Amino acid sequence: PRVITESFAFGIPIIATKVGGIKKNLSDSNTYLVNPSSSDELANAINTVLLDTGLRKQMIKNGYEYFKNNLSFEYISQVIMRE
C-alpha cells in the first residue's frame, strides 16, 4: 500500500498486520508485524513502539533506508534508465 511507502519516506514507524503483500515485502527490521486476528498483539506492538525509543528510532532509520534503496524516485529512475 502507498501509505507504507509514504511512512518510510517521512520517518514514521509502521505497525502492520501480516496479510497479503504486506508480510511479503516488509521485514521485522523496519516494521512491527502482528497477526491480523490478535488485538493483544496489536496493543502490545503499539505500546512497545511508543515506549521503546531505541526500537522506534531503529525502525525509522531502517524504513527510510529501505525506501531510499528500493522505492525512491531516484532509485526507480535509475532502474528505468538501465533498461
XYZ file of N, CA and C in Angstrom:
249
model
N 0.816 -1.210 0.000
C 0.000 0.000 0.000
C 0.855 1.268 0.000
N 0.329 2.283 -0.587
C 1.040 3.545 -0.708
C 1.383 4.158 0.652
N 0.523 3.991 1.619
C 0.769 4.593 2.934
C 2.052 4.052 3.560
N 2.408 2.810 3.273
C 3.643 2.253 3.811
C 4.847 2.947 3.188
N 4.817 3.125 1.878
C 5.901 3.843 1.193
C 6.037 5.253 1.740
N 4.923 5.941 1.917
C 4.951 7.310 2.436
C 5.472 7.344 3.867
N 5.096 6.372 4.669
C 5.573 6.316 6.049
C 7.082 6.132 6.109
N 7.608 5.227 5.272
C 9.058 5.059 5.206
C 9.730 6.374 4.819
N 9.208 7.047 3.816
C 9.817 8.281 3.309
C 9.812 9.395 4.349
N 8.768 9.456 5.180
C 8.644 10.539 6.147
C 9.071 10.160 7.559
N 9.653 8.975 7.730
C 10.180 8.584 9.027
C 9.123 8.262 10.061
N 8.084 7.566 9.643
C 7.024 7.169 10.566
C 7.131 5.660 10.782
N 7.265 5.211 12.030
C 7.357 3.771 12.270
C 6.041 3.079 11.892
N 6.141 1.872 11.367
C 4.968 1.168 10.863
C 4.661 -0.042 11.731
N 3.400 -0.140 12.111
C 2.864 -1.346 12.736
C 1.804 -1.839 11.766
N 1.960 -3.064 11.272
C 1.050 -3.590 10.258
C 0.691 -5.036 10.571
N -0.397 -5.482 9.951
C -0.781 -6.878 10.105
C -0.145 -7.729 9.014
N 0.063 -8.986 9.319
C 0.697 -9.936 8.394
C -0.337 -10.458 7.405
N -0.691 -9.624 6.433
C -1.662 -10.025 5.416
C -1.143 -9.657 4.028
N -1.558 -10.427 3.043
C -1.253 -10.139 1.657
C 0.199 -9.802 1.393
N 0.399 -8.791 0.550
C 1.732 -8.374 0.159
C 2.498 -7.678 1.264
N 1.806 -7.253 2.304
C 2.487 -6.558 3.402
C 3.522 -7.471 4.033
N 3.125 -8.668 4.397
C 4.077 -9.579 5.056
C 5.182 -10.033 4.111
N 4.909 -10.003 2.816
C 5.891 -10.442 1.831
C 6.979 -9.393 1.602
N 6.625 -8.115 1.650
C 7.536 -7.041 1.266
C 8.177 -6.306 2.438
N 7.767 -6.588 3.639
C 8.317 -5.884 4.801
C 9.078 -6.856 5.683
N 9.917 -6.294 6.540
C 10.698 -7.145 7.439
C 10.583 -6.634 8.865
N 11.018 -7.450 9.796
C 10.988 -7.065 11.202
C 11.941 -5.918 11.510
N 12.905 -5.664 10.632
C 13.861 -4.591 10.905
C 13.280 -3.204 10.628
N 12.218 -3.123 9.813
C 11.663 -1.804 9.519
C 10.175 -1.694 9.833
N 9.553 -2.785 10.255
C 8.119 -2.807 10.516
C 7.816 -3.752 11.670
N 6.865 -3.379 12.486
C 6.407 -4.271 13.548
C 5.181 -4.988 12.993
N 5.311 -6.283 12.689
C 4.222 -7.049 12.091
C 3.498 -7.877 13.151
N 2.159 -7.838 13.092
C 1.334 -8.583 14.039
C 0.315 -9.425 13.276
N -0.208 -10.440 13.942
C -1.255 -11.269 13.343
C -2.551 -10.463 13.242
N -3.269 -10.605 12.146
C -4.458 -9.778 11.931
C -5.597 -10.039 12.913
N -5.639 -11.185 13.507
C -6.754 -11.511 14.405
C -6.423 -11.295 15.878
N -5.283 -10.708 16.175
C -4.863 -10.571 17.569
C -4.819 -9.114 18.015
N -5.861 -8.692 18.698
C -5.877 -7.332 19.226
C -4.833 -7.160 20.326
N -4.517 -8.253 21.038
C -3.484 -8.184 22.080
C -2.118 -7.900 21.467
N -1.805 -8.563 20.345
C -0.533 -8.309 19.668
C -0.460 -6.871 19.175
N -1.561 -6.374 18.629
C -1.587 -5.001 18.134
C -1.365 -4.022 19.276
N -2.061 -4.212 20.382
C -1.896 -3.327 21.543
C -0.464 -3.385 22.067
N 0.110 -4.583 22.145
C 1.488 -4.740 22.605
C 2.462 -4.032 21.657
N 2.233 -4.169 20.350
C 3.115 -3.524 19.372
C 3.065 -2.011 19.509
N 1.885 -1.464 19.669
C 1.737 -0.007 19.823
C 2.474 0.459 21.073
N 2.256 -0.234 22.182
C 2.939 0.130 23.433
C 4.450 0.019 23.294
N 4.911 -1.046 22.677
C 6.348 -1.263 22.524
C 6.982 -0.152 21.700
N 6.381 0.173 20.558
C 6.949 1.208 19.683
C 6.886 2.579 20.356
N 5.821 2.855 21.086
C 5.718 4.143 21.785
C 6.735 4.279 22.917
N 6.956 3.206 23.653
C 7.794 3.281 24.852
C 9.275 3.002 24.601
N 9.606 2.267 23.562
C 10.991 1.899 23.295
C 11.591 2.846 22.249
N 12.210 3.911 22.728
C 12.767 4.931 21.844
C 13.817 4.363 20.912
N 14.671 3.491 21.410
C 15.718 2.895 20.589
C 15.133 2.077 19.441
N 14.143 1.249 19.746
C 13.486 0.447 18.717
C 12.820 1.356 17.681
N 12.106 2.371 18.165
C 11.410 3.292 17.262
C 12.391 3.993 16.325
N 13.489 4.477 16.865
C 14.497 5.154 16.032
C 15.100 4.199 15.015
N 15.351 2.953 15.418
C 15.912 1.967 14.505
C 14.923 1.619 13.395
N 13.645 1.474 13.752
C 12.623 1.206 12.746
C 12.543 2.345 11.731
N 12.608 3.577 12.221
C 12.551 4.741 11.336
C 13.757 4.748 10.408
N 14.931 4.529 10.972
C 16.159 4.519 10.169
C 16.112 3.416 9.118
N 15.760 2.214 9.528
C 15.708 1.085 8.600
C 14.635 1.286 7.531
N 13.501 1.837 7.920
C 12.433 2.097 6.963
C 12.847 3.116 5.922
N 13.515 4.182 6.362
C 13.966 5.198 5.413
C 15.029 4.637 4.469
N 15.942 3.841 5.005
C 16.966 3.216 4.161
C 16.330 2.290 3.125
N 15.336 1.534 3.552
C 14.627 0.657 2.625
C 13.966 1.481 1.523
N 13.311 2.564 1.911
C 12.673 3.449 0.932
C 13.700 3.999 -0.049
N 14.775 4.546 0.488
C 15.799 5.169 -0.350
C 16.410 4.178 -1.331
N 16.645 2.946 -0.887
C 17.319 1.950 -1.717
C 16.396 1.122 -2.607
N 15.076 1.195 -2.391
C 14.162 0.336 -3.141
C 12.931 1.021 -3.723
N 12.548 2.175 -3.185
C 11.268 2.758 -3.572
C 11.333 4.226 -3.987
N 12.452 4.870 -3.804
C 12.542 6.305 -4.077
C 12.508 6.599 -5.578
N 12.167 7.822 -5.913
C 12.155 8.263 -7.304
C 13.530 8.085 -7.928
N 14.569 8.420 -7.173
C 15.933 8.282 -7.678
C 16.245 6.837 -8.032
N 15.884 5.926 -7.152
C 16.145 4.509 -7.404
C 15.342 4.013 -8.612
N 14.057 4.322 -8.632
C 13.190 3.863 -9.715
C 13.679 4.429 -11.056
N 14.068 5.702 -11.088
C 14.537 6.295 -12.340
C 15.832 5.644 -12.808
N 16.718 5.275 -11.879
C 17.945 4.582 -12.268
C 17.640 3.209 -12.865
N 16.687 2.510 -12.295
C 16.300 1.196 -12.826
C 15.740 1.343 -14.233
N 14.894 2.335 -14.428
C 14.295 2.555 -15.750
C 15.368 2.928 -16.766
N 16.315 3.771 -16.377
C 17.361 4.205 -17.298
C 18.266 3.048 -17.712
N 18.451 2.066 -16.843
C 19.284 0.905 -17.155
C 18.632 -0.020 -18.169
N 17.316 0.004 -18.232
C 16.590 -0.929 -19.124
C 16.527 -0.427 -20.539
